Short mmCIF file of C-alpha atoms in Angstrom, two decimals:
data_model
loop_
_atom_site.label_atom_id
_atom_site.label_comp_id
_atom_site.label_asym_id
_atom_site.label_seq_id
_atom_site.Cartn_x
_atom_site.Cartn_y
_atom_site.Cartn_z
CA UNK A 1 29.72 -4.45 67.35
CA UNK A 2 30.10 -7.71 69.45
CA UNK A 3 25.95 -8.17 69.37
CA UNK A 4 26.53 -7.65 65.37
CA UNK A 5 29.66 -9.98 65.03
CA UNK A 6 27.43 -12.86 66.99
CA UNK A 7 24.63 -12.35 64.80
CA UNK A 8 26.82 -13.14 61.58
CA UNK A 9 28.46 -15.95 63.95
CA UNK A 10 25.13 -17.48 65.18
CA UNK A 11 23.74 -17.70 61.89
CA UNK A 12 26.75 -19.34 60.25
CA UNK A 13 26.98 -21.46 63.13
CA UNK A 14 23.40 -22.57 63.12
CA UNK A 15 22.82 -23.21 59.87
CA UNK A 16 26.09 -25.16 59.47
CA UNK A 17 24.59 -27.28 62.03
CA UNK A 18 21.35 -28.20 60.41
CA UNK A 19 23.03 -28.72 57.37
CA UNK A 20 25.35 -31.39 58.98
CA UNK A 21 22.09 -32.88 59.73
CA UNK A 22 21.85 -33.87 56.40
CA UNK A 23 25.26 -35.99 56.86
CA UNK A 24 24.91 -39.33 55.78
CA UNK A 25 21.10 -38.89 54.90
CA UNK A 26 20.96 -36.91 51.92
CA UNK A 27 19.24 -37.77 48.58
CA UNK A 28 22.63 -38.73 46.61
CA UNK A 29 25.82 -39.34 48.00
CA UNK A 30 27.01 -36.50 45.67
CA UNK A 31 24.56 -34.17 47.70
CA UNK A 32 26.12 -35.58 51.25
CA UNK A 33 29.03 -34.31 50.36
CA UNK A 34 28.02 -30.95 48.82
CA UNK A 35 25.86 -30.16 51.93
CA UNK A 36 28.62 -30.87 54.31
CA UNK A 37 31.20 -29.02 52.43
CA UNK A 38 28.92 -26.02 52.69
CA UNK A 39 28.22 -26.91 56.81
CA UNK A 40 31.87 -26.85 57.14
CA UNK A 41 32.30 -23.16 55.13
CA UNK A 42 29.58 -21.82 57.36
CA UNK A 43 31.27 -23.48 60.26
CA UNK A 44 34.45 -22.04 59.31
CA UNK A 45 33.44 -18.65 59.03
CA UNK A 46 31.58 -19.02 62.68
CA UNK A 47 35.00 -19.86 64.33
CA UNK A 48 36.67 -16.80 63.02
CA UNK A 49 33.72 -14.44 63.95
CA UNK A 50 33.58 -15.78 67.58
CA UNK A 51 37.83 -15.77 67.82
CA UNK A 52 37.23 -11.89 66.82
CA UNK A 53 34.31 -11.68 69.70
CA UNK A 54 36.35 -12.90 71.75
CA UNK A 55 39.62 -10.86 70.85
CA UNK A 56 36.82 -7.96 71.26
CA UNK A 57 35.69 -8.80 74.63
CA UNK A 58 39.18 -9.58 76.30
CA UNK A 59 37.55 -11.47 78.81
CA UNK A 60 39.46 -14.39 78.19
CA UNK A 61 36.75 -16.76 76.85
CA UNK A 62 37.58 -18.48 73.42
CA UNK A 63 35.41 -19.85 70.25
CA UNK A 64 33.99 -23.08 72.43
CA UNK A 65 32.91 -20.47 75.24
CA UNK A 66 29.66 -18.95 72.53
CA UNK A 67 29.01 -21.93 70.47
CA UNK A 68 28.79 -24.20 73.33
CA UNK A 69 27.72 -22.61 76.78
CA UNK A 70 25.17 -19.43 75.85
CA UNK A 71 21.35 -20.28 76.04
CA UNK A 72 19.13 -19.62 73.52
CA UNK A 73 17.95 -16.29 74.51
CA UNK A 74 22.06 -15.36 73.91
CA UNK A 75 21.77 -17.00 70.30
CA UNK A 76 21.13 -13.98 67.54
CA UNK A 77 20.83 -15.97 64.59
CA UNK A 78 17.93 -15.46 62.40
CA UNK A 79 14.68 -17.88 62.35
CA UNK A 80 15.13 -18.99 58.99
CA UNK A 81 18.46 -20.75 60.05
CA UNK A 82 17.62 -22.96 62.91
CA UNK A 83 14.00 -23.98 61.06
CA UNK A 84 13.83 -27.81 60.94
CA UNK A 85 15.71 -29.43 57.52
CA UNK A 86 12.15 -30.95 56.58
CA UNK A 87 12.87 -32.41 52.63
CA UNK A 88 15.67 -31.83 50.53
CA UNK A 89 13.23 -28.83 48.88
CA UNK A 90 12.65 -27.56 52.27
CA UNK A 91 16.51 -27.53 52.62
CA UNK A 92 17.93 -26.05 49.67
CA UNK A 93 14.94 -23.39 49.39
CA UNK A 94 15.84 -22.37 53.35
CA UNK A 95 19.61 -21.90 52.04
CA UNK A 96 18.79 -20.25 48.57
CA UNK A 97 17.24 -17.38 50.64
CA UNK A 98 19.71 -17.39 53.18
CA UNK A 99 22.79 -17.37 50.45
CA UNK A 100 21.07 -14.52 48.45
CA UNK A 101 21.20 -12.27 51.40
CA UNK A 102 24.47 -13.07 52.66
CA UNK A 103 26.08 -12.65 49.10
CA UNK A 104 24.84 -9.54 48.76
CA UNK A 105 25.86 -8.68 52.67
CA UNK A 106 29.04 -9.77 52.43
CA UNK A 107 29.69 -8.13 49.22
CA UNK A 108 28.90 -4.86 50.95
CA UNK A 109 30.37 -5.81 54.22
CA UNK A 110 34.14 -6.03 51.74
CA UNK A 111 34.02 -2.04 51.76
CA UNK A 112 33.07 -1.66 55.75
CA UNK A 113 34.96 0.68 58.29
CA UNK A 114 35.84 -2.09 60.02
CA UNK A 115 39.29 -3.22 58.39
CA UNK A 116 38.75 -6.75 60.26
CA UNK A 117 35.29 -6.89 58.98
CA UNK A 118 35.99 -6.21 55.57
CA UNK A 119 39.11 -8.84 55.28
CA UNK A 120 36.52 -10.91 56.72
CA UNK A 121 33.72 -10.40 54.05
CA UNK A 122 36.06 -10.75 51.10
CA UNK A 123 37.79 -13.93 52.46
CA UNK A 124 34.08 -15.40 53.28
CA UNK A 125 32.62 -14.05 50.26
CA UNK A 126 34.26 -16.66 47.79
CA UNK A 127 32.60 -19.01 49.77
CA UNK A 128 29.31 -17.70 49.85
CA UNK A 129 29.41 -17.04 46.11
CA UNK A 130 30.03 -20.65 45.25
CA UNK A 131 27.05 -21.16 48.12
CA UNK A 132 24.88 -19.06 46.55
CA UNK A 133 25.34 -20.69 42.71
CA UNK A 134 24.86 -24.34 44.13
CA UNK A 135 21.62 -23.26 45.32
CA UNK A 136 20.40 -20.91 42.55
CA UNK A 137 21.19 -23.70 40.40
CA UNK A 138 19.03 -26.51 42.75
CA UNK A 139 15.99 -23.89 42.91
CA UNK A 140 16.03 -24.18 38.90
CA UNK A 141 16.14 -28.38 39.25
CA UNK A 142 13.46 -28.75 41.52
CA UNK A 143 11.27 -25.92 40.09
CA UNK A 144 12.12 -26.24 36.60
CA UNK A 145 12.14 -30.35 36.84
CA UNK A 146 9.27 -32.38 36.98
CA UNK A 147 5.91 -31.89 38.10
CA UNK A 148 6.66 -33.34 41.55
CA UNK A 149 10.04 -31.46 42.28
CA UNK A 150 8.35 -28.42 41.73
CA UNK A 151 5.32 -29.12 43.81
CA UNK A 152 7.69 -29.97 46.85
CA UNK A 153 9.48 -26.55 46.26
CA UNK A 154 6.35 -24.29 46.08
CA UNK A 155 5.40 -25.99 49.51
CA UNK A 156 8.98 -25.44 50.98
CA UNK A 157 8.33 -21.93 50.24
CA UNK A 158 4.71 -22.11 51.55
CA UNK A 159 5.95 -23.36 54.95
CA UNK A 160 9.50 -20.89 55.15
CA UNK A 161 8.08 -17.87 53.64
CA UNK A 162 7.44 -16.58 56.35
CA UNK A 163 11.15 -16.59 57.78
CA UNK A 164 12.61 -15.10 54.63
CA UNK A 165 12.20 -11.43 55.22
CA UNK A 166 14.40 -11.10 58.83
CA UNK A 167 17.25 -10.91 57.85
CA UNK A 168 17.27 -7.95 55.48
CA UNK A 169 14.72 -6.38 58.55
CA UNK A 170 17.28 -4.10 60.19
CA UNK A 171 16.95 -4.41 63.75
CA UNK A 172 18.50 -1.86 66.18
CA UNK A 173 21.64 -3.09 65.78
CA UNK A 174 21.87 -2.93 62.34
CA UNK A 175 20.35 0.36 62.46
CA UNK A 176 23.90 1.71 64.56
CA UNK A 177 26.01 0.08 62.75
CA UNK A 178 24.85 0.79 59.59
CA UNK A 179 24.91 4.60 60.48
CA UNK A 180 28.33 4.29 61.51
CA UNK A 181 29.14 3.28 58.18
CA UNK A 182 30.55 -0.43 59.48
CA UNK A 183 27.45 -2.33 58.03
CA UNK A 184 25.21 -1.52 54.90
CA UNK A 185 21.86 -0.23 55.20
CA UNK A 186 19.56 -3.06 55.14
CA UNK A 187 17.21 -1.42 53.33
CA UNK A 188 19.10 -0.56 50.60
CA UNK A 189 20.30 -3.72 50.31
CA UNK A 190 16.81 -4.85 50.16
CA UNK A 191 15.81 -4.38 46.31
CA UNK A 192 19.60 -6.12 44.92
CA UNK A 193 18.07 -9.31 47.21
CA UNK A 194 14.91 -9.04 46.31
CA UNK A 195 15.87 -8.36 42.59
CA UNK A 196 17.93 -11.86 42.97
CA UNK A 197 15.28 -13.93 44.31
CA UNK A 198 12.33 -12.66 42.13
CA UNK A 199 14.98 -13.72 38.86
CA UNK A 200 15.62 -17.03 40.06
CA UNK A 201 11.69 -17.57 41.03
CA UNK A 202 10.73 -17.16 37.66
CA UNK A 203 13.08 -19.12 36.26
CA UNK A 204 12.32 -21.82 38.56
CA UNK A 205 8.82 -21.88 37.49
CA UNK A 206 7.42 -21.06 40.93
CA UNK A 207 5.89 -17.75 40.56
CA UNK A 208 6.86 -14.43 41.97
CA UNK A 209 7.11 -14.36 45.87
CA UNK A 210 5.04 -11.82 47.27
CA UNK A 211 4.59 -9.95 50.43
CA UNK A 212 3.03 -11.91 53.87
CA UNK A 213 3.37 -11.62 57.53
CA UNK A 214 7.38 -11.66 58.35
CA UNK A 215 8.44 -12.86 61.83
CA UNK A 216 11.33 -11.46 63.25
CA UNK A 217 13.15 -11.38 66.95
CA UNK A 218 15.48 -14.30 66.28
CA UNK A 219 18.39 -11.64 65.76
CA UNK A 220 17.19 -10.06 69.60
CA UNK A 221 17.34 -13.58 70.91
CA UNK A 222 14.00 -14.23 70.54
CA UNK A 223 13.84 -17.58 69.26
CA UNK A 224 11.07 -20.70 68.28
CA UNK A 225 10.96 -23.77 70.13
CA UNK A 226 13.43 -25.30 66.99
CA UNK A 227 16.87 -23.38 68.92
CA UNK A 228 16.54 -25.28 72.50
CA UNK A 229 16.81 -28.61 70.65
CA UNK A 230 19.51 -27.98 68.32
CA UNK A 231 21.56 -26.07 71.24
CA UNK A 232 20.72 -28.90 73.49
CA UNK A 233 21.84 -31.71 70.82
CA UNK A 234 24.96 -29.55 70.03
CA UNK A 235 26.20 -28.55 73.52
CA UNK A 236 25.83 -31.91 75.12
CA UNK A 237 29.35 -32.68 75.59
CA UNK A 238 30.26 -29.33 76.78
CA UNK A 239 27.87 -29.80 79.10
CA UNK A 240 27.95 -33.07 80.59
CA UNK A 241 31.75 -32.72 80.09
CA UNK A 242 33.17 -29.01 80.96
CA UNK A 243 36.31 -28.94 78.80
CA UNK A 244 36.16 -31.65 77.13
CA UNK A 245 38.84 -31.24 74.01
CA UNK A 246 39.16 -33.78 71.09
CA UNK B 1 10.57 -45.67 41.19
CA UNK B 2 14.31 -44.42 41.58
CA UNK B 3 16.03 -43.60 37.82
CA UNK B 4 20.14 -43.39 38.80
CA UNK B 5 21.69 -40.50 37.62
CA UNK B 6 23.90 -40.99 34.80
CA UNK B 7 27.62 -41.38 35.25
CA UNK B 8 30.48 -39.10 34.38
CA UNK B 9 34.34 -38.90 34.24
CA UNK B 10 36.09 -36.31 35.87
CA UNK B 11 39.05 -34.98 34.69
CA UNK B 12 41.11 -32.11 36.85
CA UNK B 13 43.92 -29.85 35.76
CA UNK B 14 46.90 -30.05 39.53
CA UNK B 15 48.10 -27.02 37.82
CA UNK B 16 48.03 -24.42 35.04
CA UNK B 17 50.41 -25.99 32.52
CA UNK B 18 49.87 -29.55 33.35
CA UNK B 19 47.61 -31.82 31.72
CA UNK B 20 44.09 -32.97 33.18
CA UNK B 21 44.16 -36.36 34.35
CA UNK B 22 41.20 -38.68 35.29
CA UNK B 23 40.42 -38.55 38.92
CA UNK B 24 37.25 -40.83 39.01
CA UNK B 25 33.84 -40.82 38.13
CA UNK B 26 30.39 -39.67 39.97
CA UNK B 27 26.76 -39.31 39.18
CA UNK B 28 24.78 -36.08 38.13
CA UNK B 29 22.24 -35.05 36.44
CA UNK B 30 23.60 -32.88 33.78
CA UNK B 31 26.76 -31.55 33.46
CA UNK B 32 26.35 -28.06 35.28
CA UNK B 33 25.74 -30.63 38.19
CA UNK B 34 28.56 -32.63 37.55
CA UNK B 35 30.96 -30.02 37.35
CA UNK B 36 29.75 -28.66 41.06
CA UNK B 37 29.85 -32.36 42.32
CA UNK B 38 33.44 -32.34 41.48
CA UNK B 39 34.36 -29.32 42.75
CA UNK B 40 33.34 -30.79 45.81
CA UNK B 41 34.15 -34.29 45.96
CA UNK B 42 37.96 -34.06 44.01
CA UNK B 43 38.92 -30.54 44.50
CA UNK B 44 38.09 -29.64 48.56
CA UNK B 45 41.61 -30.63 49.47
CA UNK B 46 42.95 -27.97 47.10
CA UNK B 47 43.92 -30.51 44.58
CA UNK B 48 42.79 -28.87 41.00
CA UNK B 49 42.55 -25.59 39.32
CA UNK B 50 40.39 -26.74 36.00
CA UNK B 51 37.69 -29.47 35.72
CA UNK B 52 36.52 -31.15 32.53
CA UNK B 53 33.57 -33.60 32.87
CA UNK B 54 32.61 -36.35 30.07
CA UNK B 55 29.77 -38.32 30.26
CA UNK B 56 30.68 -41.87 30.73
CA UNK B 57 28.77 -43.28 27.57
CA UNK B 58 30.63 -40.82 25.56
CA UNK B 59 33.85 -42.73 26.28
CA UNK B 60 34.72 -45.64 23.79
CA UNK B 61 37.56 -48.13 25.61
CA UNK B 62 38.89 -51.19 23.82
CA UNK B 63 38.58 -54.07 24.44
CA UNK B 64 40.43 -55.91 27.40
CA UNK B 65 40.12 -59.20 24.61
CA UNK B 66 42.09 -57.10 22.21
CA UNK B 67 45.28 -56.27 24.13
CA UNK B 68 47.44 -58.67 22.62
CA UNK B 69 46.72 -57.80 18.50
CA UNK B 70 46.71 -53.92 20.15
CA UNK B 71 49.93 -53.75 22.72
CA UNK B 72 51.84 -56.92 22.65
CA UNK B 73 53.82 -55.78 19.07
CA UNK B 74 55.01 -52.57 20.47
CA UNK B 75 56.56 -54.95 23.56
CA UNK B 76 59.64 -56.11 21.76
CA UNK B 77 60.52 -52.73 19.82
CA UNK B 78 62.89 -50.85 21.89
CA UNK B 79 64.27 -48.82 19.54
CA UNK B 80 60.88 -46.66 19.92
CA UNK B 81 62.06 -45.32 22.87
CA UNK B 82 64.62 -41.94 22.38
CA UNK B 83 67.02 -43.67 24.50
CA UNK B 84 70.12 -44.26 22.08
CA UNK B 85 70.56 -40.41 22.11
CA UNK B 86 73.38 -39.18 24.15
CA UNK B 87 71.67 -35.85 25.59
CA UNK B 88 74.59 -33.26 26.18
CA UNK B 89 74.63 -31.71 29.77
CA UNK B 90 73.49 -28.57 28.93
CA UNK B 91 69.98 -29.69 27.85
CA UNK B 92 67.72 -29.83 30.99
CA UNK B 93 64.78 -31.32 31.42
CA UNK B 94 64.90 -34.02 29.50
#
């Protein structure tokens, strides 16, 4: 259950972080401030998952203690989260894919076993919703917009294809859980994702995304070279200042 | 080269039952845009529970030039305002 909770955690956490990224440097001032407000949802929703790890654990440790001193072989998040921001297309398309499978997670995650998991999911999943409809809704701009916008999106989804089918991959972990009736089976899950993405693909103008090599492992803590540097821009101060509070 | 967004007005309902009042404007794109923009720059302190948006060219002001001819005869005519009613006790709200 813990490995589970830090792999929701991790990616919230991770992706939040990228997204903050974006602060001050996106395309409109309008978007700097979308973007953020989503970074500090995600955010959010990482703080309570690692205050319930670390209720779990009992050893004492709090929030601070897994977002800022684990290494990156400890992180679970996905790939697709800690890929670079690249363009705005590479961006949104990275969180499009990411929002469709958490929506439909966390909508299944509202009828778990697991009473804390399930307040969880529903108070998360009015988040995610509105996550999921600013994206949906960007896909359509930049595929459905002008002859440049969509060219930039079909290579975001060139270049991040690749990282978009992890997630729903049930690792062993999932595989537990999910028989123990606290998470959904991945796999079933699969086709109301899929089903999503292919609707707003087409609608977008950018062709139906088909099967290619998937790689997986973030989720076991296997990780690209992309982790180390956001860990090592994120946990600076912890590091070169143990306890440091603000 | 850049083309600017166009501008809108943003209008946001405090509370059911009150009216909407103008918050501000923003840029967008179209007005599914301009409604999430809103959302998130006027509402993320909890401030609104309805949005209208109007694009800005839609809204015809007068004319600072024309104040006097428009507000200057309703200055001196006090006897517009209900206030030579006495309003008995029992009436609230008033």
């Amino acid at each position: 259950m813990i490995k589970y909770l830090l792999q929701l955690a991790d990616n919230a956490l991770i992706l939040g972080h990228r997204l903050g990224e974006w602060c001050g440097h996106a395309p409109e001032m309008e978007l700097d401030i979308a973007l953020t407000n989503i970074a500090l949802d995600l955010t959010g929703q990482a703080r309570s998952l690692y205050q319930r790890v670390a209720e779990l654990e009992g050893l004492g440790k709090d929030e601070d203690d897994y977002a800022y001193l684990r290494d990156a072989w400890e992180f679970r998040n996905a790939l697709l989260v800690e890929q670079p921001n690249g363009d705005f297309a590479h961006t949104l398309f990275r969180q499009f894919v990411f929002d469709a499978y958490n929506y439909h997670l966390h909508q299944a995650l509202t009828h778990s076993k697991d009473e804390w998991l399930a307040g969880f999911a529903a108070k998360s999943l009015k988040e995610i919703t509105y996550h999921l409809r600013f994206s949906s809704e960007w896909m359509l701009r930049l595929g459905d917009g002008t002859e440049l916008s969509n060219a930039k999106l079909k290579a975001a989804i060139e270049d991040l294809w690749g990282y978009s089918g992890e997630l729903a991959t049930p690792n062993d972990v999932e595989k537990e859980l999910a028989q123990q009736g606290i998470i959904p089976d991945l796999n079933l899950l699969k086709p109301a994702i899929e089903a999503k993405m292919s609707e707003v693909f087409v609608a977008a103008n950018v062709g139906v995304a088909a099967g290619m090599f998937m790689h997986i492992g973030g989720k076991d803590g296997r990780h690209s070279e992309h982790l180390g540097f956001i860990l090592s821009e994120m946990q600076f101060l912890q590091r070169a200042y143990p306890g440091l509070e603000w | 080269m850049k083309k600017e967004w166009p501008l809108w007005e943003i209008f946001i309902r405090s509370k059911s039952g009150l009216n909407h009042k103008h918050v501000g404007s923003l840029h967008a794109a179209d007005a599914e845009m301009a409604i999430e923009n809103a959302r998130d720059l006027y509402t993320r302190r909890n401030e609104g529970v309805s949005i209208w948006v109007v694009e800005s060219k839609h809204i015809t002001a007068s004319d600072p030039d024309d104040s006097d001819p428009l507000f200057e005869p309703a200055r001196d005519k006090v006897y517009r305002h209900p206030t030579f009613y006495t309003v008995p006790d029992e009436v609230s709200h008033m």
